[in-house]
Amino acid sequence: MRPGVVGYIPADPAAITPTIARAIREHGYTGTTVRLDAPLAAEEGVVRRAGQILRDAGVEVAQCNPQYEMLVDPVEGRRALGIQQLRAAARCARWLGAQTTYIRPGSLSPAGPWKPHPENTRLRTIERLVDSLCQVVTAGEDEGVPYALEGADCSPLDTPERIRDVLEAVGSPAMRFNADPVNLIGSLEDLYDNASVTNRLFDLCGPWIVCAHVKDIAYVESLTIHLDEVPLGEGVFDQATFARRFEQICPDGYFMLEHLRDDEYPRAKANLDGILAECGIAWR
């Protein structure tokens, strides 16, 4: 597997400089994410230049991460715009030289794409998501850059079973999966036996996995159940099981640390390096 990071990089591709790119490489990463706030308005020259600056420093664009309207939005105009934005993102990913275009399934919550809503897992929502993805994925086929879908316990893709079913329904080699098993930890039972969650995810969705997001999780002392992300090495997630399963099916894929402040990444990376060494896994 290869070391990647979702951090250290500005939101605007035009702000990516050789200094930033070299710093990412010096921190020990060979892959990163490039965000696109407005894929429909992206300028080809700016996007291509950002990708080239990173490659010149020895850093690949592992993922293009666009912003877009919800794919499950019941308002057809907004959903259609989201589909259009994601299709444009595939073109941007090709300009970047990215390996994948990242997809969030979205939510019916007005608070954001990773927020719960009682309708998120209803059949009509899942059917709307599948329809959106089927319209999106042909752009990935045409541009030669696959999409990488992700799930979470608060989203329409809340279990490995539902993720598998949606990927099968889309049925395209250009719709793949970004493994992030911490996202699927939704209870104390899951937390205490999180290796089972990881194994179920890889058992069911392994054929689609092309990349991974890596982080940690812990129980927060509270009168109610409260789980929260923490820097890798400070939680209870079984990173060894995750790393072994990923290495088995995706040895050239990017294993990407995320959701940390820039000053927290070095320690998290050192902790991950130590876990991989204990597992006998070497970075490629």
Coordinates of N, CA and C in Angstrom, one line a residue, residues 84-213:
Q84 N -24.8 16.7 -12.6 CA -24.0 17.4 -13.6 C -22.6 17.8 -13.0
Q85 N -22.6 18.2 -11.7 CA -21.3 18.6 -11.1 C -20.4 17.4 -11.0
L86 N -20.9 16.3 -10.6 CA -20.1 15.1 -10.5 C -19.6 14.6 -11.8
R87 N -20.4 14.7 -12.8 CA -19.9 14.4 -14.2 C -18.8 15.3 -14.6
A88 N -18.9 16.6 -14.3 CA -17.8 17.5 -14.6 C -16.6 17.2 -13.8
A89 N -16.7 16.7 -12.6 CA -15.6 16.4 -11.8 C -14.7 15.3 -12.4
A90 N -15.4 14.3 -13.1 CA -14.6 13.3 -13.8 C -13.6 13.9 -14.8
R91 N -14.1 14.9 -15.5 CA -13.2 15.6 -16.5 C -12.0 16.3 -15.7
C92 N -12.4 16.9 -14.6 CA -11.4 17.6 -13.8 C -10.3 16.6 -13.2
A93 N -10.8 15.4 -12.9 CA -9.9 14.3 -12.4 C -9.0 13.9 -13.4
R94 N -9.4 13.8 -14.7 CA -8.5 13.5 -15.8 C -7.5 14.6 -15.9
W95 N -7.9 15.9 -15.9 CA -6.9 17.0 -16.0 C -5.9 16.9 -14.9
L96 N -6.3 16.6 -13.7 CA -5.4 16.5 -12.5 C -4.5 15.3 -12.7
G97 N -4.9 14.2 -13.4 CA -4.1 13.0 -13.4 C -4.5 12.2 -12.2
A98 N -5.7 12.4 -11.6 CA -6.1 11.7 -10.4 C -6.5 10.2 -10.7
Q99 N -6.3 9.4 -9.6 CA -6.6 8.0 -9.7 C -8.1 7.8 -9.6
T100 N -8.8 8.6 -8.8 CA -10.3 8.4 -8.6 C -10.9 9.8 -8.4
T101 N -12.2 9.8 -8.5 CA -13.1 10.9 -8.1 C -13.9 10.5 -6.9
Y102 N -13.8 11.2 -5.8 CA -14.5 10.8 -4.6 C -15.9 11.1 -4.6
I103 N -16.8 10.2 -4.1 CA -18.2 10.5 -4.0 C -18.8 10.3 -2.6
R104 N -19.4 11.3 -2.1 CA -20.2 11.1 -0.9 C -21.7 10.8 -1.3
P105 N -22.3 9.8 -0.6 CA -23.7 9.5 -1.0 C -24.7 10.6 -0.7
G106 N -24.4 11.5 0.2 CA -25.2 12.6 0.6 C -26.2 12.2 1.7
S107 N -27.2 13.1 2.0 CA -28.1 12.9 3.0 C -29.3 13.8 2.7
L108 N -30.5 13.5 3.3 CA -31.6 14.3 3.2 C -31.6 15.4 4.3
S109 N -30.6 15.4 5.1 CA -30.5 16.4 6.2 C -30.1 17.7 5.5
P110 N -30.7 18.9 5.9 CA -30.2 20.1 5.4 C -28.9 20.6 6.1
A111 N -28.5 19.8 7.1 CA -27.2 20.2 7.8 C -26.0 19.8 7.1
G112 N -26.1 18.9 6.1 CA -24.9 18.4 5.4 C -24.9 17.0 5.0
P113 N -23.9 16.6 4.1 CA -23.9 15.3 3.5 C -23.6 14.1 4.4
W114 N -23.0 14.4 5.6 CA -22.7 13.4 6.5 C -23.5 13.6 7.8
K115 N -24.7 14.0 7.7 CA -25.6 14.2 8.8 C -26.8 13.2 8.7
P116 N -27.3 12.7 9.8 CA -28.4 11.7 9.8 C -29.7 12.3 9.5
H117 N -30.6 11.4 8.9 CA -32.0 11.8 8.7 C -32.8 10.6 8.7
P118 N -34.0 10.6 9.2 CA -34.8 9.4 9.3 C -35.1 8.7 7.9
E119 N -35.1 9.5 6.9 CA -35.4 9.0 5.5 C -34.2 8.5 4.8
N120 N -33.0 8.6 5.3 CA -31.8 8.3 4.6 C -31.7 6.9 4.1
T121 N -32.2 5.9 4.8 CA -32.1 4.5 4.4 C -33.4 4.0 3.9
R122 N -34.4 4.8 3.7 CA -35.7 4.3 3.1 C -35.4 3.9 1.6
L123 N -36.2 3.0 1.2 CA -36.0 2.4 -0.2 C -36.1 3.5 -1.2
R124 N -37.0 4.4 -1.1 CA -37.0 5.5 -2.2 C -35.8 6.3 -2.2
T125 N -35.1 6.5 -1.1 CA -33.8 7.2 -1.0 C -32.7 6.4 -1.7
I126 N -32.7 5.2 -1.4 CA -31.7 4.3 -2.0 C -31.9 4.2 -3.5
E127 N -33.1 4.1 -4.0 CA -33.4 4.1 -5.4 C -33.0 5.4 -6.1
R128 N -33.2 6.5 -5.4 CA -32.8 7.8 -5.9 C -31.3 7.9 -6.1
L129 N -30.6 7.3 -5.0 CA -29.1 7.3 -5.1 C -28.6 6.5 -6.2
V130 N -29.2 5.3 -6.4 CA -28.7 4.4 -7.5 C -29.0 5.1 -8.9
D131 N -30.1 5.7 -9.0 CA -30.4 6.4 -10.3 C -29.4 7.5 -10.5
S132 N -29.1 8.3 -9.5 CA -28.1 9.3 -9.7 C -26.7 8.8 -10.0
L133 N -26.3 7.7 -9.4 CA -25.0 7.1 -9.6 C -24.9 6.6 -11.0
C134 N -26.0 6.0 -11.5 CA -26.0 5.4 -12.9 C -25.9 6.5 -13.9
Q135 N -26.4 7.7 -13.6 CA -26.3 8.8 -14.5 C -24.9 9.4 -14.4
V136 N -24.3 9.4 -13.3 CA -22.9 9.9 -13.1 C -21.8 9.1 -13.7
V137 N -22.0 7.7 -13.5 CA -20.8 6.8 -13.7 C -20.4 6.8 -15.2
T138 N -21.3 7.1 -16.1 CA -20.8 7.1 -17.5 C -19.8 8.1 -17.8
A139 N -19.7 9.2 -17.0 CA -18.7 10.2 -17.2 C -17.3 9.6 -16.8
G140 N -17.3 8.8 -15.7 CA -16.1 8.2 -15.3 C -15.6 7.2 -16.4
E141 N -16.6 6.5 -17.0 CA -16.2 5.5 -18.1 C -15.6 6.3 -19.2
D142 N -16.2 7.4 -19.6 CA -15.7 8.2 -20.8 C -14.4 8.8 -20.5
E143 N -14.2 9.3 -19.3 CA -12.9 10.0 -19.0 C -11.8 9.1 -18.6
G144 N -12.1 7.8 -18.3 CA -11.1 6.8 -17.9 C -10.6 7.0 -16.5
V145 N -11.4 7.6 -15.6 CA -11.1 7.8 -14.2 C -12.3 7.3 -13.4
P146 N -12.1 6.2 -12.6 CA -13.2 5.7 -11.8 C -13.6 6.6 -10.7
Y147 N -14.9 6.5 -10.3 CA -15.3 7.1 -9.1 C -15.1 6.2 -7.9
A148 N -14.9 6.8 -6.7 CA -14.8 6.0 -5.5 C -15.8 6.5 -4.5
L149 N -16.8 5.6 -4.3 CA -18.0 5.9 -3.4 C -17.6 5.6 -2.0
E150 N -18.2 6.3 -1.0 CA -17.9 6.0 0.4 C -19.2 6.0 1.1
G151 N -19.2 5.3 2.3 CA -20.4 5.1 3.1 C -20.1 5.6 4.5
A152 N -21.2 5.7 5.3 CA -21.1 6.0 6.8 C -22.4 5.6 7.4
D153 N -22.3 5.4 8.7 CA -23.5 4.9 9.5 C -24.6 5.9 9.5
C154 N -24.4 7.2 9.2 CA -25.4 8.2 9.2 C -25.9 8.4 7.8
S155 N -25.4 7.8 6.8 CA -25.7 8.0 5.4 C -26.7 7.0 4.9
P156 N -27.1 7.1 3.6 CA -27.9 6.0 3.0 C -27.1 4.7 2.8
L157 N -25.7 4.8 2.8 CA -24.9 3.6 2.7 C -24.3 3.4 4.1
D158 N -25.2 2.8 5.0 CA -24.9 2.7 6.4 C -24.3 1.3 6.8
T159 N -24.3 0.3 5.9 CA -23.8 -1.0 6.3 C -23.1 -1.6 5.1
P160 N -22.2 -2.5 5.3 CA -21.5 -3.2 4.2 C -22.5 -3.8 3.2
E161 N -23.6 -4.4 3.7 CA -24.6 -5.0 2.9 C -25.2 -4.0 1.9
R162 N -25.6 -2.9 2.5 CA -26.2 -1.9 1.6 C -25.2 -1.3 0.6
I163 N -24.0 -1.1 1.0 CA -23.0 -0.6 0.1 C -22.8 -1.6 -1.1
R164 N -22.7 -2.9 -0.7 CA -22.6 -3.9 -1.8 C -23.7 -3.9 -2.8
D165 N -24.9 -3.8 -2.2 CA -26.1 -3.8 -3.0 C -26.2 -2.6 -4.0
V166 N -25.8 -1.5 -3.5 CA -25.8 -0.3 -4.4 C -24.7 -0.4 -5.5
L167 N -23.5 -0.9 -5.1 CA -22.5 -1.1 -6.1 C -22.9 -2.1 -7.2
E168 N -23.5 -3.1 -6.7 CA -24.0 -4.2 -7.7 C -25.1 -3.6 -8.6
A169 N -25.9 -2.7 -8.0 CA -27.0 -2.2 -8.8 C -26.5 -1.2 -9.9
V170 N -25.4 -0.5 -9.6 CA -24.8 0.5 -10.5 C -24.1 -0.4 -11.6
G171 N -23.4 -1.4 -11.2 CA -22.8 -2.4 -12.1 C -21.8 -1.8 -13.2
S172 N -21.0 -0.9 -12.8 CA -20.0 -0.4 -13.7 C -18.6 -0.5 -13.1
P173 N -17.6 -0.9 -13.9 CA -16.2 -0.9 -13.4 C -15.7 0.5 -13.1
A174 N -16.4 1.5 -13.5 CA -16.0 2.9 -13.1 C -16.6 3.4 -11.8
M175 N -17.4 2.5 -11.1 CA -17.9 2.9 -9.8 C -17.3 1.9 -8.8
R176 N -16.3 2.5 -8.1 CA -15.5 1.7 -7.1 C -15.9 2.2 -5.7
F177 N -15.0 1.7 -4.7 CA -15.3 2.1 -3.4 C -14.1 2.5 -2.6
N178 N -14.3 3.5 -1.8 CA -13.3 4.0 -0.9 C -13.5 3.5 0.5
A179 N -12.7 2.6 1.0 CA -12.9 1.9 2.3 C -12.6 2.8 3.5
D180 N -13.6 3.0 4.4 CA -13.4 3.8 5.6 C -14.2 3.1 6.7
P181 N -13.8 2.0 7.2 CA -14.6 1.3 8.2 C -14.9 2.0 9.4
V182 N -14.1 3.0 9.8 CA -14.4 3.8 11.0 C -15.8 4.5 10.8
N183 N -16.1 4.8 9.6 CA -17.4 5.5 9.3 C -18.6 4.6 9.6
L184 N -18.4 3.3 9.7 CA -19.5 2.3 9.9 C -19.6 1.9 11.3
I185 N -18.8 2.5 12.2 CA -18.9 2.2 13.7 C -20.1 3.0 14.2
G186 N -21.2 2.4 14.5 CA -22.3 3.2 15.0 C -22.9 2.8 16.3
S187 N -22.2 1.9 17.0 CA -22.7 1.5 18.4 C -21.5 1.0 19.2
L188 N -21.7 0.8 20.5 CA -20.7 0.3 21.3 C -20.3 -1.1 20.9
E189 N -21.3 -1.9 20.5 CA -21.0 -3.3 20.0 C -20.0 -3.2 18.8
D190 N -20.3 -2.3 17.9 CA -19.4 -2.2 16.8 C -18.0 -1.7 17.2
L191 N -18.0 -0.8 18.2 CA -16.7 -0.2 18.6 C -15.9 -1.3 19.3
Y192 N -16.5 -2.1 20.1 CA -15.7 -3.1 20.9 C -15.3 -4.3 20.0
D193 N -16.0 -4.5 18.9 CA -15.7 -5.6 18.0 C -15.5 -5.0 16.6
N194 N -14.7 -4.0 16.5 CA -14.6 -3.3 15.2 C -13.9 -4.0 14.1
A195 N -13.1 -5.0 14.5 CA -12.5 -5.9 13.5 C -13.5 -6.6 12.7
S196 N -14.6 -7.0 13.3 CA -15.7 -7.7 12.6 C -16.3 -6.8 11.6
V197 N -16.5 -5.5 11.9 CA -17.0 -4.5 10.9 C -16.1 -4.4 9.7
T198 N -14.8 -4.3 10.0 CA -13.8 -4.2 8.9 C -13.8 -5.5 8.0
N199 N -13.8 -6.6 8.7 CA -13.8 -7.9 7.9 C -15.1 -8.0 7.1
R200 N -16.2 -7.6 7.6 CA -17.5 -7.7 6.9 C -17.4 -6.8 5.7
L201 N -16.9 -5.6 5.9 CA -16.8 -4.6 4.8 C -15.9 -5.2 3.6
F202 N -14.8 -5.8 4.0 CA -13.9 -6.3 3.0 C -14.4 -7.6 2.3
D203 N -15.1 -8.4 3.1 CA -15.6 -9.6 2.6 C -16.7 -9.3 1.5
L204 N -17.5 -8.3 1.8 CA -18.6 -8.0 0.9 C -18.3 -7.0 -0.2
C205 N -17.4 -6.1 0.1 CA -17.2 -5.0 -0.9 C -15.7 -5.0 -1.4
G206 N -14.9 -6.0 -1.1 CA -13.6 -6.1 -1.5 C -13.3 -5.9 -3.0
P207 N -14.2 -6.5 -3.9 CA -13.9 -6.4 -5.3 C -14.0 -4.9 -5.8
W208 N -14.6 -4.1 -5.1 CA -14.8 -2.7 -5.5 C -13.7 -1.7 -4.9
I209 N -13.0 -2.2 -3.9 CA -12.2 -1.2 -3.1 C -10.9 -0.9 -3.9
V210 N -10.7 0.4 -4.0 CA -9.5 0.9 -4.7 C -8.6 1.9 -3.9
C211 N -9.2 2.4 -2.7 CA -8.4 3.3 -1.9 C -9.1 3.3 -0.5
A212 N -8.4 4.0 0.4 CA -8.9 3.9 1.8 C -8.7 5.2 2.6
H213 N -9.5 5.6 3.5 CA -9.3 6.7 4.4 C -9.1 6.1 5.8

